[in-house]
């Protein structure tokens, strides 16, 4: 809110510079965000937090400044006689739950005209446009005292009556801004004898307002329930200086003060004569008494503040303090209904005493040991590995457009179709929560491709959301990668196909998490790949049927492998749909479930002695059918070891796979090293020559292969 | 030129020779057709007769000396390596490491600082109920405090009717990491000290707001925890992140779930407090919100406020990352642009 500093000095003596006053307010929780102008003409922009409705006025800020400086608040009220009934107008509150007090006054014989310059100047400094003297005075009092007032043209009020009651049912009203709105049955309205004349606390209705022809007015000064005003104003999308204040609770004890201040100004500036104040106040404000112990002030703040200081601060803020020796009962004034508990009072004491005057003291913590299994911590080694492999980390929004599912050919039965919908998305592109990470990474890829990046390797670890019918959706933590290598020639070439590069990274993840050979651990973790070709489609409809597979984990006790993700190249169809225009280049993608991976945790490691005796290595190259898998060689060697009871074969390692004219159509050559070693002795060449010959013959039989010449 | 000088200059040049090509060049510089020594020999003809013999002897001596030295060097060089010379200015073949996301750098840095102080690290769901996100944090329906956070509402799951308005849905994308406070307090009893990092959502998007950002929430509840403790812990944290000398100030503010509440400001590092564009002329930069946990919140979570007290704080990671790296458009964090991400 805008606060002209010279207005402030109506209520409190100000000796400091505007900058100093601004600093004092800021450090008491009334943040001055900007100071406009200089000296006497300075205007503060004060950011009032939602709990301090009482400070949305010059009076309220002056009261806090009085508590800060210790200077007296200059507030003198003049009250006239009060009546509950009037012959000229009858006022009745029907819904006393929403309106606890309704005060009013009739002023006859006013002359509606332009306001004097001093009033216009103050209003304009506070950011309000002048309209006419009567309306300006109601606004003036709103800014000065925080009490919204409303002026009706008395002649336009039918039946000499004011009724405060709910709309009862949906009702069309035209507010002063000329717009027709439908208010709900629960909204509180001000009625005259037969129609609504104002939306209570929000805005007056057309047809009852003060115009230049008005001579007699009825002034309203009421207290409406904050929640009710807020609901109505929010539903109607109609906010005003009045509704803003009512929402934040106005001072129920201040309606007459405002009414009289306004009447005083109207008589002075517009002429006329005023009636008695009408005051309908069925349930009077009962001050809450909050118990306060000074030992609790110390217990919560960690600093000793004397009883005198505590009492002084609270009294200057308008509280009535009784009791002594550190035990007080504090009566809460009607302008501070935000104060309900001892802690609320302690905050008042702390902010006026000054946070700067509270020391910094390290807590004496109870020490306990714990293992932090937060996903960000578990992710660290994987992130390091991926970045060393050239992948850059991205973070994308958790939203996706619904049509993404069609673009990626996700079938109807797929879990990824069970989307969680956002009711108020910022755009159609963000209408549902993402069920997989890949689409956003593909967008990242496109963006970077359009900026002519040649090598694009990205990963993201993030949450995906599946609507599983429970109250809250199923949230899973996933890792996704995309990889694209442009066709530009490079200084040091590396021709490894992108699929195998990606597979290498997944292998490395496994290796880094579970370094021991799976066969030697108790848990026996096995991360492997299954190529799921089917007839035309791979398991993931957006992947190439020939260049894809799923990644599975199988622990010793698992009956079947658990799928944890997929790896593959995007199909050309989907690349086309996505508008990916990389000619002759493939886009490799991976998605893994980090929940499943973290769930395995660490496996127990045990040292295994390594061999003492040297090995003998023999190579063999065999020509097999092109569909034969490398795995077949491993299986055959394993089979040979078992059937022939041979323990001299240590390992088999593929070092070349070749297809080409020299091996024939539909064939490929696989070359491998076979390592022979004994745990007990040094092997002799001739012995191994013999064994190797038998192994090779077995291998050829098993794989239906021939020796490569 | 004096012969001694000639000899010395040859030796020092010879010392710098690395290969046979350079050696041959040096040799011809001294003893080649147009070499320094050959020139001397030619100049001898102009010398007086009686000096010629002595001169000739000296020149021949130096010529022999040079030839011997060149031979020795040649032998020494040949014992080295026969491989061709590398070009040290060509780039090496390596996998260029990928960039780390700046938000994650700061996030992990903050985790480490609090872990070093003994805080645990907790997690909670990103889609939350109205209860955990608002009610249990003392933010009731129809309270103006709800305006402090623009909320994304989620269509209740399983509901078929498309007519759900925002007002009716009690499922939201969490607007802060504070719900984790409640979830942990419901499960465990004090002493509690933990942080909860994670994504949060606000229905807002411009140069300084993205609909998604990251927060770290912190909570410490035990007997005798005070506002003075809150100040000390947060000052220690900020001094690690922003340097030991940066002034920190605590200023009263309002959060529905803390009482007293504080906004914590850092002295503007751009202007050192005199006021500039970065700090909107205030000399201070808002860096985090904190306060003593409101007894209403502790009570709702079943913690006895007669015995226990505690503090909570929350800070935005993007804000710290922007200040640290001088990033003035927060949307850059979420575009996945390698030209940006590669810089970290
Ligand atoms: Zn600055």
mmCIF file of C-alpha atoms in Angstrom, chain A residues 5 9 115 227 303 307 338 391 410 585 602:
data_model
loop_
_atom_site.group_PDB
_atom_site.id
_atom_site.type_symbol
_atom_site.label_atom_id
_atom_site.label_comp_id
_atom_site.label_asym_id
_atom_site.label_seq_id
_atom_site.Cartn_x
_atom_site.Cartn_y
_atom_site.Cartn_z
ATOM 1 C CA UNK A 5 4.633 10.200 5.097
ATOM 2 C CA UNK A 9 2.468 12.731 10.934
ATOM 3 C CA UNK A 115 -12.975 17.939 -3.347
ATOM 4 C CA UNK A 227 -13.850 -15.480 4.657
ATOM 5 C CA UNK A 303 17.119 -14.036 24.738
ATOM 6 C CA UNK A 307 9.007 -7.658 31.907
ATOM 7 C CA UNK A 338 -4.748 -12.128 14.248
ATOM 8 C CA UNK A 391 25.964 -36.770 -21.196
ATOM 9 C CA UNK A 410 1.540 -45.513 -26.957
ATOM 10 C CA UNK A 585 21.777 -40.593 -38.278
ATOM 11 C CA UNK A 602 24.494 -52.439 -2.521
#
